[in-house]
XYZ file of C-alpha atoms in Angstrom:
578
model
C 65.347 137.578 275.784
C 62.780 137.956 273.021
C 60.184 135.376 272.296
C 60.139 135.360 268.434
C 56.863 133.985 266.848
C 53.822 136.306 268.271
C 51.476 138.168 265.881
C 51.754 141.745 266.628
C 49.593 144.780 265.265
C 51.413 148.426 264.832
C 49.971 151.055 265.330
C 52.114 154.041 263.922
C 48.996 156.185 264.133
C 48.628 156.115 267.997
C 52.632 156.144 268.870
C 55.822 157.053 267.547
C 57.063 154.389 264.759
C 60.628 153.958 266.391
C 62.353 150.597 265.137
C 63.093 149.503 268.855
C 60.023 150.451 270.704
C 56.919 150.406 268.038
C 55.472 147.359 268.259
C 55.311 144.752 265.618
C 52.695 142.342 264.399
C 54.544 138.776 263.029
C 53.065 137.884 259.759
C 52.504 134.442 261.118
C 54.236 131.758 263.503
C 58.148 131.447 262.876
C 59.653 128.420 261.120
C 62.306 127.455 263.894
C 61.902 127.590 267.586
C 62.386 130.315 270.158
C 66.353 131.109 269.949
C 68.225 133.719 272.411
C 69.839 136.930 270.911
C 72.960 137.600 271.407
C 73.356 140.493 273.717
C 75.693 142.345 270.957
C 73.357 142.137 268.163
C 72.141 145.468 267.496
C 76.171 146.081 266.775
C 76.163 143.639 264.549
C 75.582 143.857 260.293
C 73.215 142.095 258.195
C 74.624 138.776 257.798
C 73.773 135.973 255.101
C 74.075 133.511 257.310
C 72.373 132.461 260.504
C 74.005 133.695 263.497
C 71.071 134.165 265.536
C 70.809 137.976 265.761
C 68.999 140.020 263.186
C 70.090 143.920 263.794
C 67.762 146.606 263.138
C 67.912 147.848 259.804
C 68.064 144.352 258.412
C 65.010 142.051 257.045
C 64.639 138.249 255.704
C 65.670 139.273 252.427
C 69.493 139.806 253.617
C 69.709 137.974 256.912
C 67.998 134.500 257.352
C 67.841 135.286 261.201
C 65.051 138.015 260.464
C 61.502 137.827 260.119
C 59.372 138.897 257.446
C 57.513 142.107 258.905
C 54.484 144.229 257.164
C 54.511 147.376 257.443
C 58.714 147.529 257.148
C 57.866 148.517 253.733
C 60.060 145.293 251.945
C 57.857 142.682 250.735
C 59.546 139.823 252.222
C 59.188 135.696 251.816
C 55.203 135.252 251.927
C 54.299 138.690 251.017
C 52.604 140.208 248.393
C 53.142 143.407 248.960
C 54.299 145.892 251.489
C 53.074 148.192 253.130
C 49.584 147.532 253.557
C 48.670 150.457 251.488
C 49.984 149.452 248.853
C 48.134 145.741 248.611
C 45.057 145.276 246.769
C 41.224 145.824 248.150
C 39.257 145.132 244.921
C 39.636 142.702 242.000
C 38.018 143.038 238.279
C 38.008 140.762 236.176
C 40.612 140.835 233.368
C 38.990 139.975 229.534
C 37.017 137.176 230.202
C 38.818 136.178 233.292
C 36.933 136.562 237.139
C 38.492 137.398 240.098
C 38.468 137.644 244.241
C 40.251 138.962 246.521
C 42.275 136.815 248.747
C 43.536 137.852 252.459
C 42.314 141.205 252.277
C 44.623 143.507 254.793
C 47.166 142.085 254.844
C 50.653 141.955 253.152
C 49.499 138.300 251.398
C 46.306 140.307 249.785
C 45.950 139.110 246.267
C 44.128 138.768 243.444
C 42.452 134.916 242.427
C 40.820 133.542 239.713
C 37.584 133.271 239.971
C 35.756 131.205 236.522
C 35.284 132.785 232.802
C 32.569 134.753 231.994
C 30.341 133.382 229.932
C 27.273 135.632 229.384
C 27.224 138.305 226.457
C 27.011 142.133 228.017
C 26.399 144.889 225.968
C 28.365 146.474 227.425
C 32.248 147.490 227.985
C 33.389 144.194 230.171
C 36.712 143.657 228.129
C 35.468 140.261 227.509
C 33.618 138.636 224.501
C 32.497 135.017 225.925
C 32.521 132.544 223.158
C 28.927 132.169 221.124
C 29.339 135.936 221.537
C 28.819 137.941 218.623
C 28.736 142.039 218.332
C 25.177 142.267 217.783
C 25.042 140.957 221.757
C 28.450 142.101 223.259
C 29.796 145.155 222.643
C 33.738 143.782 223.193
C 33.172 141.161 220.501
C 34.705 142.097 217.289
C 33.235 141.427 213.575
C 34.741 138.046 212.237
C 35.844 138.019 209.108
C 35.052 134.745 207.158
C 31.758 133.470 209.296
C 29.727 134.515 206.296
C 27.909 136.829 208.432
C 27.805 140.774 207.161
C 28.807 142.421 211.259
C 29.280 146.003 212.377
C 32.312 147.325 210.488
C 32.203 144.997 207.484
C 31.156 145.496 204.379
C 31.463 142.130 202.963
C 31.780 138.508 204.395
C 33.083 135.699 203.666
C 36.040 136.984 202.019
C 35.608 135.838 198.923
C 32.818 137.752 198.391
C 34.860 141.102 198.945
C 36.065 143.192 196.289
C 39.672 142.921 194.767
C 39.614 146.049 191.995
C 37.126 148.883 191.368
C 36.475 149.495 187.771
C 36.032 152.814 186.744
C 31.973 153.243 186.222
C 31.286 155.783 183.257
C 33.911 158.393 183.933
C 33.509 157.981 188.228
C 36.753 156.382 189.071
C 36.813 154.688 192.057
C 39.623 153.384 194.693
C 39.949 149.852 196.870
C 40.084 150.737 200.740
C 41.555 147.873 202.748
C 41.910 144.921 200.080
C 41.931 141.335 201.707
C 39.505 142.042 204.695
C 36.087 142.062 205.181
C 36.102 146.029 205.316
C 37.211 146.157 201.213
C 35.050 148.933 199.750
C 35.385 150.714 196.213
C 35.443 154.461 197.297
C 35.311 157.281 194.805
C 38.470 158.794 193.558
C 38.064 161.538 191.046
C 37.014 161.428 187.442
C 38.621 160.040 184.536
C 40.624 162.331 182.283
C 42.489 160.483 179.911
C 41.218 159.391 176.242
C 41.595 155.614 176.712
C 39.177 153.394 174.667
C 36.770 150.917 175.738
C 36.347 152.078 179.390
C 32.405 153.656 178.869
C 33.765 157.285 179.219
C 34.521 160.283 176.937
C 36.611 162.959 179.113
C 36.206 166.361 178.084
C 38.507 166.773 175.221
C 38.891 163.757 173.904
C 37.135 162.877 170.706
C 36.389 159.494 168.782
C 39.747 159.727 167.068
C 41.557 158.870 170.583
C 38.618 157.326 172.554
C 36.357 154.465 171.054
C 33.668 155.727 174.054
C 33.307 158.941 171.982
C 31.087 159.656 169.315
C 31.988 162.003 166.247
C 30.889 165.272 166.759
C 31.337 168.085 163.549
C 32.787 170.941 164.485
C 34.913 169.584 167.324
C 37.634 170.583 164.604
C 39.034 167.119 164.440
C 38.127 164.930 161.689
C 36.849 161.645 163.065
C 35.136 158.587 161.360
C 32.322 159.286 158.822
C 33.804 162.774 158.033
C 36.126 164.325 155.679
C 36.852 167.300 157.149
C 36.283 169.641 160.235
C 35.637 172.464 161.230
C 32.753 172.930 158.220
C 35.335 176.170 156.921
C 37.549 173.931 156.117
C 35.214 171.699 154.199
C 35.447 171.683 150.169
C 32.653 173.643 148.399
C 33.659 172.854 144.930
C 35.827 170.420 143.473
C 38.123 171.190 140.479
C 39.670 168.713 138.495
C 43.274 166.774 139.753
C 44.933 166.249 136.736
C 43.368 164.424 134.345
C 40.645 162.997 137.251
C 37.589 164.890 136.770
C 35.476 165.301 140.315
C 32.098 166.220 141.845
C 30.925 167.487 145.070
C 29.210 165.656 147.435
C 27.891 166.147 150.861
C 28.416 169.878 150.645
C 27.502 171.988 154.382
C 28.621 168.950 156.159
C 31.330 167.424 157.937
C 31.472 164.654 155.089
C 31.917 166.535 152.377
C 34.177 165.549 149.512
C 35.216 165.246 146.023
C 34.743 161.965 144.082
C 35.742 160.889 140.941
C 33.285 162.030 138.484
C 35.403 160.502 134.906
C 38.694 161.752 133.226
C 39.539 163.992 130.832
C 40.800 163.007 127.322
C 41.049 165.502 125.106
C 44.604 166.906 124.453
C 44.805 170.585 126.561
C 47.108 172.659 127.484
C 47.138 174.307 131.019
C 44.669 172.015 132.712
C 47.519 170.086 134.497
C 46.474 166.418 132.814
C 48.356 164.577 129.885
C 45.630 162.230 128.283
C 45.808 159.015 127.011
C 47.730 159.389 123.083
C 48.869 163.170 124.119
C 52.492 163.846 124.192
C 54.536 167.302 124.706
C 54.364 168.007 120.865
C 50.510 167.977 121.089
C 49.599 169.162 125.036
C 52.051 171.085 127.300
C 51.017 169.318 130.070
C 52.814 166.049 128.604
C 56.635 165.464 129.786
C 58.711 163.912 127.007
C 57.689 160.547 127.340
C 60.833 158.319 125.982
C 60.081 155.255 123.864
C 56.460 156.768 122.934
C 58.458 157.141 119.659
C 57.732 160.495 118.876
C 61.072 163.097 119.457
C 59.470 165.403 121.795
C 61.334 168.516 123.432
C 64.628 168.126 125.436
C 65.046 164.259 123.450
C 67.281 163.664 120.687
C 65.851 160.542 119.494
C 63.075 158.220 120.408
C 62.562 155.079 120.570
C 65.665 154.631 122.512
C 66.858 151.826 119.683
C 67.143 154.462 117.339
C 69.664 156.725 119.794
C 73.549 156.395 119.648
C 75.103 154.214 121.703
C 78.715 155.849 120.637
C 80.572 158.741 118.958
C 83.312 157.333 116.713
C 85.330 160.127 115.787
C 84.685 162.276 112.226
C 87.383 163.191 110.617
C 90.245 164.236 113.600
C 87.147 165.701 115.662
C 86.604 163.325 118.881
C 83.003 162.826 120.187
C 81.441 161.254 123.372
C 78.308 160.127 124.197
C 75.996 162.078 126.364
C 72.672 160.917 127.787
C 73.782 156.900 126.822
C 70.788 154.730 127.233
C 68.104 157.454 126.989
C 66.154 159.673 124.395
C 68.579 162.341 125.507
C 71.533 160.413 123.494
C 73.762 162.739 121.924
C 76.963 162.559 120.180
C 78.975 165.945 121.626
C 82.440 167.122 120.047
C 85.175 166.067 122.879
C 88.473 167.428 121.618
C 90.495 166.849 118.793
C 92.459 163.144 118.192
C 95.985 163.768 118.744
C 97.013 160.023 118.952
C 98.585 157.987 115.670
C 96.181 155.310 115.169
C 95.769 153.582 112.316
C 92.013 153.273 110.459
C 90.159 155.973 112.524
C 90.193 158.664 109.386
C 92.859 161.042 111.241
C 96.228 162.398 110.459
C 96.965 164.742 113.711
C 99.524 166.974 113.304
C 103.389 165.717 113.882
C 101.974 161.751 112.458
C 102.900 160.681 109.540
C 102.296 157.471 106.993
C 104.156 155.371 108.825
C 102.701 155.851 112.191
C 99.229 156.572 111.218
C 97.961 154.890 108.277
C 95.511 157.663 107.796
C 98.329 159.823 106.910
C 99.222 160.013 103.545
C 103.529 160.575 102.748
C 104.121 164.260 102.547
C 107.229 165.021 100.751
C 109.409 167.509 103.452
C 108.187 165.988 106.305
C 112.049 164.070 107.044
C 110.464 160.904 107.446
C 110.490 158.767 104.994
C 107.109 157.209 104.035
C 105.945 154.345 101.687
C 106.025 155.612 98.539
C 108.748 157.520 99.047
C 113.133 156.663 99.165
C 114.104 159.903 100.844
C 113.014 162.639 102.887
C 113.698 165.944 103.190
C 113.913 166.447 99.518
C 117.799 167.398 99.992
C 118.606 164.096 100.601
C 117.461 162.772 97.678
C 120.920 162.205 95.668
C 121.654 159.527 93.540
C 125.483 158.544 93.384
C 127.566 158.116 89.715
C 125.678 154.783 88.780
C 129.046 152.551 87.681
C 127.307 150.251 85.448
C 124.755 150.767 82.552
C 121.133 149.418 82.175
C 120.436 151.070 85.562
C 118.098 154.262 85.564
C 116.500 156.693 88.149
C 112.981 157.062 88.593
C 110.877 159.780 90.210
C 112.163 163.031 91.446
C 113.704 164.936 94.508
C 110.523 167.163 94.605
C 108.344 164.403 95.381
C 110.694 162.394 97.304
C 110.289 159.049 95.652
C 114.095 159.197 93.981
C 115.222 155.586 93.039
C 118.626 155.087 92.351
C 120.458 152.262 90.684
C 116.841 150.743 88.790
C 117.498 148.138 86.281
C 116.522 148.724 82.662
C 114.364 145.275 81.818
C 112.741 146.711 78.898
C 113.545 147.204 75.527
C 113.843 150.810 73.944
C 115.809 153.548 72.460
C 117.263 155.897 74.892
C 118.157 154.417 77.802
C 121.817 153.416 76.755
C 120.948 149.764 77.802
C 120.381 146.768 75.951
C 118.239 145.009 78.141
C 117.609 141.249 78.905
C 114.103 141.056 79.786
C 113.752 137.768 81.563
C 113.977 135.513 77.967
C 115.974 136.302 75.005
C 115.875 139.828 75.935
C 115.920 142.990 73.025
C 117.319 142.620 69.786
C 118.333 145.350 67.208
C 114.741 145.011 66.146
C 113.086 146.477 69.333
C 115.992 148.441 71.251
C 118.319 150.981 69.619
C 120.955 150.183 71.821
C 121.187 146.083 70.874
C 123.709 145.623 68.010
C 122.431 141.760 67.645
C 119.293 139.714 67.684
C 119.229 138.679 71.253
C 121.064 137.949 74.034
C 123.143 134.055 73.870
C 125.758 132.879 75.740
C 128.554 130.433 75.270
C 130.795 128.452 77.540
C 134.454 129.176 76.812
C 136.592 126.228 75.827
C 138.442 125.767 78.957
C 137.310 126.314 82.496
C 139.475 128.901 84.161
C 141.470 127.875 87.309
C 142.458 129.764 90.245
C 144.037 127.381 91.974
C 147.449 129.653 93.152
C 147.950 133.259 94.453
C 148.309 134.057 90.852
C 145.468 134.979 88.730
C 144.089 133.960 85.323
C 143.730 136.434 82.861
C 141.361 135.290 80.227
C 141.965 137.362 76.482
C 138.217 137.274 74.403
C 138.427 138.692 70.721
C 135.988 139.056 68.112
C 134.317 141.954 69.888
C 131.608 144.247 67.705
C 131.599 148.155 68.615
C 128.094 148.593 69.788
C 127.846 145.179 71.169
C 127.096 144.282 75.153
C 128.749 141.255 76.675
C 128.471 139.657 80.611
C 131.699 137.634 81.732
C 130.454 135.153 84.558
C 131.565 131.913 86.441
C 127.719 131.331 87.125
C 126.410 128.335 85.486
C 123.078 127.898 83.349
C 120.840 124.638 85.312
C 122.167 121.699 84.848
C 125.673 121.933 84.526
C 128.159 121.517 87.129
C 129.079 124.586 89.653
C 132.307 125.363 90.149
C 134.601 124.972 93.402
C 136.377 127.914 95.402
C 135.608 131.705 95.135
C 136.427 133.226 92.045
C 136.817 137.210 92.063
C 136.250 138.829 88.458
C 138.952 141.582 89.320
C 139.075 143.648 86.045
C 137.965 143.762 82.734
C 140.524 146.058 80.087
C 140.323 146.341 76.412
C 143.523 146.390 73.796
C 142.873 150.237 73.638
C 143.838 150.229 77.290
C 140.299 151.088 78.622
C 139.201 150.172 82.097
C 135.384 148.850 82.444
C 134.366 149.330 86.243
C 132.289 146.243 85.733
C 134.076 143.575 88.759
C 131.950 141.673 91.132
C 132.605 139.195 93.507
C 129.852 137.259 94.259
C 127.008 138.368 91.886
C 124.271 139.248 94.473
C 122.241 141.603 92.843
C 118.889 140.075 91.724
C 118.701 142.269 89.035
C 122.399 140.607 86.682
C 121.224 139.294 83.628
C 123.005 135.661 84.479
C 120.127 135.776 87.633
C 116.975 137.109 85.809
C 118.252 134.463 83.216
C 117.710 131.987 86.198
C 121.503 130.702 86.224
C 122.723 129.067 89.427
C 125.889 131.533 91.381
C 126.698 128.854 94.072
C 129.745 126.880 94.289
C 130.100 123.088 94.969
C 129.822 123.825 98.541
C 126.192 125.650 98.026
C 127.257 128.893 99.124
C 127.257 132.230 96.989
C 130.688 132.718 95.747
C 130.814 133.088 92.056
C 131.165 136.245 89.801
C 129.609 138.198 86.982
C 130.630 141.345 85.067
C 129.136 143.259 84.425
C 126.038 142.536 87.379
C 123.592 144.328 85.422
C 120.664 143.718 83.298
C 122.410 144.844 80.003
C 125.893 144.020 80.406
C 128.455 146.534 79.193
C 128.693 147.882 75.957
C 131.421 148.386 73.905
C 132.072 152.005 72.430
C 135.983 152.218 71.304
C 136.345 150.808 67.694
C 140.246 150.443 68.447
C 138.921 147.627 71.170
C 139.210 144.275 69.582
C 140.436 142.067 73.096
C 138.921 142.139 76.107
C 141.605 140.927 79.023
C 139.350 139.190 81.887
C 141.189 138.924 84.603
C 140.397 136.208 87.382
C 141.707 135.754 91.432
C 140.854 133.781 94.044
C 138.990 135.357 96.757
C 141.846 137.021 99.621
C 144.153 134.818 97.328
C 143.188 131.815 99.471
C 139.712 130.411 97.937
C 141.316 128.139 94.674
C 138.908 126.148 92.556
C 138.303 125.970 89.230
C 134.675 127.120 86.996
C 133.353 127.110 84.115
C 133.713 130.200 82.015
C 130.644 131.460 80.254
C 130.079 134.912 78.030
C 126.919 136.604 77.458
C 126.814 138.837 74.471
C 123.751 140.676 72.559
C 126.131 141.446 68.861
C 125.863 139.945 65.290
C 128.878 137.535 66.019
C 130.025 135.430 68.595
C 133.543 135.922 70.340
C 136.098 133.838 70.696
C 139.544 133.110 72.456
C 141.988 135.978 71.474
């Protein structure tokens, strides 16, 4: 058996360091009491529990049955360290913190503390003891903010460090470590922009980009207080500008210049100016001024109230305005009118009077004008005229041919005895009038036509020479008659025809109308007859015609009534029933 518990020293230098035969120093007494080992143990493994054998190869840190042992090179349970060579001999102080060494040999040796230091050391002791400063320990730092300037600042308390470095003249400068006590403005180069205000002038700027420079002539910029640079370019005399006459002044300097020295005012040409009361009649150098009133070149007209403001037409030439509004107003020839209009003093070819009243009536034209009845001239043809006291007036050749014109005027050679609106011409003033005016009578009886048949009415006591009007027409007054009586022929006793009928006696121009007689029946409408419907009546040529048969109808046989019967006649005696 072993006794476990005994302090033993080894001494691998003297003896072979064998696990089973070196011999071993105990770190200290044992915890439990003396225990026997089992007789296998050595063939037994590390075990974490106690089963009272601890085999070689095994220590306290993975069987509870071992020891702790230094020197087996495992720091075990109370140890420090292990081997011995490996523990600590000496101890120095760490920052401000002092140190001894405790159990010095052995595998407990370690470091203690030991108290503060508290004395300043110039010197490298890693400790700065408070009340320290750097001026009397070399490990204390510089504190920023005590108000005290120390070894590496520049500046203390902080508020009394710089924050920006203005540029001084043209040095410009740079902040090293802002917000510490070690801020310093260090030098950075020199300014080179043109920037005003800032107390420098670079090299090439000048006072027109930098306020900090001064003008300088013949920098070849022209800055304030001068008028020009470099001097070559600087005026040495000064003609005039227009009508502004001008001086020198400051000549050889960087402020020379022209100033106004008056104005011209007489009235030249060629010196550029246009004085006061000069225009371009009187000095070339005058534009045409409009509304000066005087017509200068390239104006029509001036003031502008006396210009056109528009181009009627002349004649059929068509003008239109040019230059409206201004002294250059002129009335130029546009074309020619080709348009019928009426009042503008133009008859363009192909219009004629009666779509251009400008036009006068041109005979040949085909179109009949006013003042004309026919057009072309070959249609001017008058038909047989049936009854006498009707005439033709003008000509073919001038196309103003009138057919069928009552004679209502008294005279010798028209073959008409004319009623001229009262008791018409007598033997005395017309040739063709056998009596001394034209009367009338109403016959005895009225004629009816009240059947199909007709009424033939015999009237004697004719004169050769003599004109007579048969009419159912009544004079004012007396009573119209009824129906529509038809005057259907008029024969003589000599068996001669007279293509005098009428029906209805429409023609303003009948003697029983111009008289002013009344041709309606009782039911107002126009329906009775006259014969001849003529101014002048008929005349009666045959000697061997003593009876006129009048011969009466009623309209389409249908239209009876009854009317008076009345005869106009222009003879020496009156006729009667035959």
């Amino acid at each position: 058996m072993r006794a476990l518990g005994i302090a033993v020293v080894v001494l691998c230098s003297l003896m072979a360091c064998d696990p089973v035969s070196a011999p071993i120093i105990d770190a200290g007494p044992t915890d439990g009491p003396t225990v026997d080992v089992p007789a296998d143990c050595e063939q037994r493994s590390c075990s974490a529990t106690a089963d009272g054998c601890c085999p070689t190869g095994c220590n306290a840190n993975v069987d509870p049955d071992c020891a702790a042992r230094c020197g087996n090179g495992v720091v075990e349970g109370a140890e420090t360290c292990d081997p011995v060579g490996t523990c600590p001999t000496a101890c120095p102080q760490e920052g401000c913190a002092l140190r001894t060494l405790a159990n010095p040999g052995t595998c407990t040796a370690a470091c203690v503390d030991n108290g503060t230091q508290t004395q300043c050391v110039l010197g490298v002791d890693g400790c700065c003891p408070a009340g320290c400063t750097p001026a009397n320990d070399t490990d204390c730092a510089a504190v920023c903010g005590n108000g005290t300037i120390e070894a590496g600042e520049t500046c203390d308390p902080l508020a009394s460090c710089p924050t920006d470095c203005p540029p001084q003249g043209c040095q410009l400068f740079t902040l090293s470590q802002p917000g510490t006590c070690r801020a310093d403005c260090l030098p950075a180069g020199l300014q080179t922009a043109c920037q005003n205000d800032d107390g420098c002038c670079p090299g090439g700027c000048n006072a027109t980009n930098d306020s900090d420079c001064q003008p300088a002539c013949g920098n070849g910029v022209v800055e304030a207080g001068e008028t020009c640079d470099p001097l070559g370019s600087c005026p040495t005399d000064c003609p005039a500008l227009g009508c502004q006459l001008r001086t020198l002044q400051g000549a050889g300097t960087c402020a020379a210049a022209c100033v106004d020295d008056g104005e011209q005012t007489a009235c030249v040409g060629g010196d550029l100016c246009c004085p006061a009361g000069c225009d371009a009649t009187t000095d070339s150098d005058c534009a045409a001024g409009c509304g000066n009133g005087v017509v200068e070149p390239g104006e029509t007209c001036d003031p502008v109230a006396s210009c056109p403001t528009d181009c009627p037409p002349q004649g059929c030439t068509l003008y239109s305005l040019s230059g409206g509004g201004t002294c250059q107003a002129a009335c130029e020839a546009s074309g020619t009118q080709t348009m019928c209009a009426n009042g503008d003093g133009c008859c363009p070819a192909g219009c004629n009077a009666l779509n251009d009243a400008d036009c006068g009536a041109t005979c040949g034209n085909d179109v009949v004008e006013p003042g004309e009845t026919c057009d072309p001239p070959g249609s001017c043809v008058c038909p047989q005229e049936p009854f006498t006291c009707y005439t033709t007036t003008g000509s073919a050749g001038t196309c103003d041919l009138q057919c069928h014109v009552p004679v209502q005027a008294c005279g010798t050679g028209d073959d008409c005895c004319a009623f001229d609106g009262t008791a018409g011409c007598s033997s005395g003033t017309d040739g063709e009038c056998a009596g001394g005016g034209w009367r009338s009578l109403r016959w005895p009886q009225d004629v009816s036509y009240t059947s199909a048949q007709c009424t033939t009415i015999p009237v004697s006591g004719l004169v050769v020479g003599g004109s007579y009007v048969f009419t159912t027409c009544v004079p004012p007054g007396v009573m119209r008659g009824t129906g529509d009586p038809v005057i259907s022929s008029v024969t003589d006793s000599a068996g001669t025809s007279y293509n005098i009928t009428n029906d209805d006696c429409g023609d303003a121009t009948a003697l029983v109308n111009l008289a002013g007689w009344d041709c309606q029946n009782t039911g107002a409408a126009l329906r009775m007859s006259c014969a001849s419907p003529s101014p002048g009546g008929f005349r009666i040529r045959d000697p061997n015609a003593f009876v006129l048969f009048v011969k009466i109808c009623p309209f389409a046989g249908t239209a009876f009534g009854t009317a008076p019967f009345h005869v106009w006649f222009n003879a020496p005696a009156a006729p009667h029933p035959g």
